[in-house]
Amino acid sequence: RIGIALVRWAAPGALGLDAVRLLRPLLADLRDQTGESACLYVRDGTFRTIVAAAETRHVVMRPFRVGMVMPIHAGAPGKVFLAFDPGARSELGEATLERFTDRTPASTVELDRQLDEVRAAGVAVAFGERHPDVGSVAAPVRDHTGDLAVVLGVGFPPSRIGPADVERLVGPVVTAARDATHELGGRPPADRG
């Protein structure tokens, strides 16, 4: 007989598979709307992993592949995890942050300041934090309790999308994350009873 402990243990994996299946069309729509690669991320400790991707059709691109594992503290998707999943920030603790570029947060103090900005905006934007030739915009996707389920975002080369024109990606990413929350039966945290 399957016990409740097994169900609890398996639930995150089942949510991940459901999210990939349900959200794949939204990723393709987001890619087509923005022209940039759209990805869905899950968290594993202090890392994030791409579980679904719709790659850009541009010739100049930075590849985003399913299964890519990246640090959580560098890049917009990781910052969404850190800002909206208390367990993510707790697991990172006061660790020494690896610097990948001169734009990677240099300390947890700097990172926490950036996370406050992400919480206030409801979306994260990053340029060249993990790799100098990658920018990203990401937003939270919520589950039925209002907690963070997965992160949805787009990645792009800064040679095509710079800080001056990144705003054209923010709206579509936030809308796609809201639609993804709806697809998963989720709700915003403000709806909690």
Tab-separated table of C-alpha atoms in Angstrom, residues 64-180:
chain	number	residue	atom	x	y	z
A	64	PHE	CA	19.614	26.925	-23.749
A	65	ARG	CA	19.207	23.157	-23.472
A	66	VAL	CA	16.976	20.965	-21.355
A	67	GLY	CA	19.092	19.592	-18.529
A	68	MET	CA	21.442	22.601	-18.287
A	69	VAL	CA	22.321	23.170	-14.621
A	70	MET	CA	23.302	26.664	-13.520
A	71	PRO	CA	24.072	28.368	-10.206
A	72	ILE	CA	21.128	29.998	-8.508
A	73	HIS	CA	22.801	33.306	-7.628
A	74	ALA	CA	23.729	34.396	-11.177
A	75	GLY	CA	21.027	35.296	-13.702
A	76	ALA	CA	17.389	36.362	-13.536
A	77	PRO	CA	15.786	32.884	-13.156
A	78	GLY	CA	17.930	32.094	-10.117
A	79	LYS	CA	17.110	35.416	-8.524
A	80	VAL	CA	13.395	34.670	-8.890
A	81	PHE	CA	13.949	31.431	-6.955
A	82	LEU	CA	15.944	33.262	-4.299
A	83	ALA	CA	13.413	36.097	-4.025
A	84	PHE	CA	10.213	34.045	-3.904
A	85	ASP	CA	11.241	30.673	-2.424
A	86	PRO	CA	12.399	31.130	1.191
A	87	GLY	CA	13.984	27.676	1.104
A	88	ALA	CA	16.254	28.714	-1.770
A	89	ARG	CA	17.708	31.715	0.063
A	90	SER	CA	18.003	29.665	3.241
A	91	GLU	CA	19.961	26.917	1.437
A	92	LEU	CA	22.335	29.453	-0.082
A	93	GLY	CA	23.001	30.815	3.407
A	94	GLU	CA	26.001	33.101	3.658
A	95	ALA	CA	28.042	31.078	1.169
A	96	THR	CA	30.865	32.685	-0.745
A	97	LEU	CA	29.397	33.475	-4.150
A	98	GLU	CA	31.370	32.306	-7.146
A	99	ARG	CA	32.098	35.195	-9.527
A	100	PHE	CA	31.560	34.282	-13.182
A	101	THR	CA	31.801	37.848	-14.530
A	102	ASP	CA	32.234	41.302	-13.066
A	103	ARG	CA	28.407	41.548	-12.955
A	104	THR	CA	27.898	38.463	-10.760
A	105	PRO	CA	26.822	39.541	-7.251
A	106	ALA	CA	30.007	39.758	-5.196
A	107	SER	CA	28.435	39.105	-1.788
A	108	THR	CA	25.228	37.935	-0.156
A	109	VAL	CA	24.680	41.531	0.989
A	110	GLU	CA	24.669	42.719	-2.629
A	111	LEU	CA	22.556	39.731	-3.648
A	112	ASP	CA	19.967	40.418	-0.912
A	113	ARG	CA	19.668	44.031	-2.080
A	114	GLN	CA	18.988	42.762	-5.605
A	115	LEU	CA	16.439	40.239	-4.289
A	116	ASP	CA	14.533	43.060	-2.557
A	117	GLU	CA	14.295	44.774	-5.959
A	118	VAL	CA	13.066	41.553	-7.594
A	119	ARG	CA	10.367	41.120	-4.919
A	120	ALA	CA	9.220	44.717	-5.395
A	121	ALA	CA	9.106	44.424	-9.204
A	122	GLY	CA	7.763	40.851	-9.360
A	123	VAL	CA	10.250	40.106	-12.135
A	124	ALA	CA	14.034	39.776	-12.446
A	125	VAL	CA	16.298	41.175	-15.153
A	126	ALA	CA	19.996	40.343	-15.435
A	127	PHE	CA	22.787	41.059	-17.895
A	128	GLY	CA	26.059	39.149	-18.088
A	129	GLU	CA	25.979	37.644	-14.583
A	130	ARG	CA	26.690	34.012	-15.514
A	131	HIS	CA	28.236	34.632	-18.923
A	132	PRO	CA	29.059	38.010	-20.491
A	133	ASP	CA	27.056	37.194	-23.618
A	134	VAL	CA	23.768	36.271	-21.875
A	135	GLY	CA	20.935	38.399	-20.555
A	136	SER	CA	17.705	37.131	-19.027
A	137	VAL	CA	14.268	38.142	-17.790
A	138	ALA	CA	12.303	35.801	-15.491
A	139	ALA	CA	9.133	35.697	-13.400
A	140	PRO	CA	7.582	33.344	-10.824
A	141	VAL	CA	4.970	30.695	-11.603
A	142	ARG	CA	2.828	29.863	-8.553
A	143	ASP	CA	1.166	26.674	-7.363
A	144	HIS	CA	-2.307	26.219	-5.837
A	145	THR	CA	-1.117	27.557	-2.457
A	146	GLY	CA	0.482	30.662	-3.947
A	147	ASP	CA	3.998	29.310	-3.386
A	148	LEU	CA	6.627	29.311	-6.111
A	149	ALA	CA	6.280	26.234	-8.354
A	150	VAL	CA	8.684	26.910	-11.242
A	151	VAL	CA	10.343	29.886	-12.917
A	152	LEU	CA	9.679	30.962	-16.494
A	153	GLY	CA	11.935	33.284	-18.442
A	154	VAL	CA	13.691	34.283	-21.628
A	155	GLY	CA	17.388	34.386	-22.414
A	156	PHE	CA	19.063	36.497	-25.088
A	157	PRO	CA	22.382	37.935	-26.231
A	158	PRO	CA	22.923	41.503	-24.948
A	159	SER	CA	24.135	42.400	-28.439
A	160	ARG	CA	20.472	42.140	-29.521
A	161	ILE	CA	18.601	43.180	-26.356
A	162	GLY	CA	20.286	45.785	-24.201
A	163	PRO	CA	19.220	47.481	-20.969
A	164	ALA	CA	17.465	50.238	-22.946
A	165	ASP	CA	15.116	47.848	-24.743
A	166	VAL	CA	14.733	44.985	-22.242
A	167	GLU	CA	11.401	46.457	-21.114
A	168	ARG	CA	9.746	45.043	-24.237
A	169	LEU	CA	10.442	41.553	-22.819
A	170	VAL	CA	9.238	42.202	-19.258
A	171	GLY	CA	5.518	42.445	-20.081
A	172	PRO	CA	5.370	39.242	-22.152
A	173	VAL	CA	7.370	37.294	-19.531
A	174	VAL	CA	5.144	38.480	-16.666
A	175	THR	CA	2.010	37.703	-18.696
A	176	ALA	CA	3.334	34.237	-19.619
A	177	ALA	CA	4.156	33.518	-15.951
A	178	ARG	CA	0.648	34.610	-14.931
A	179	ASP	CA	-0.849	32.380	-17.640
A	180	ALA	CA	1.399	29.507	-16.543
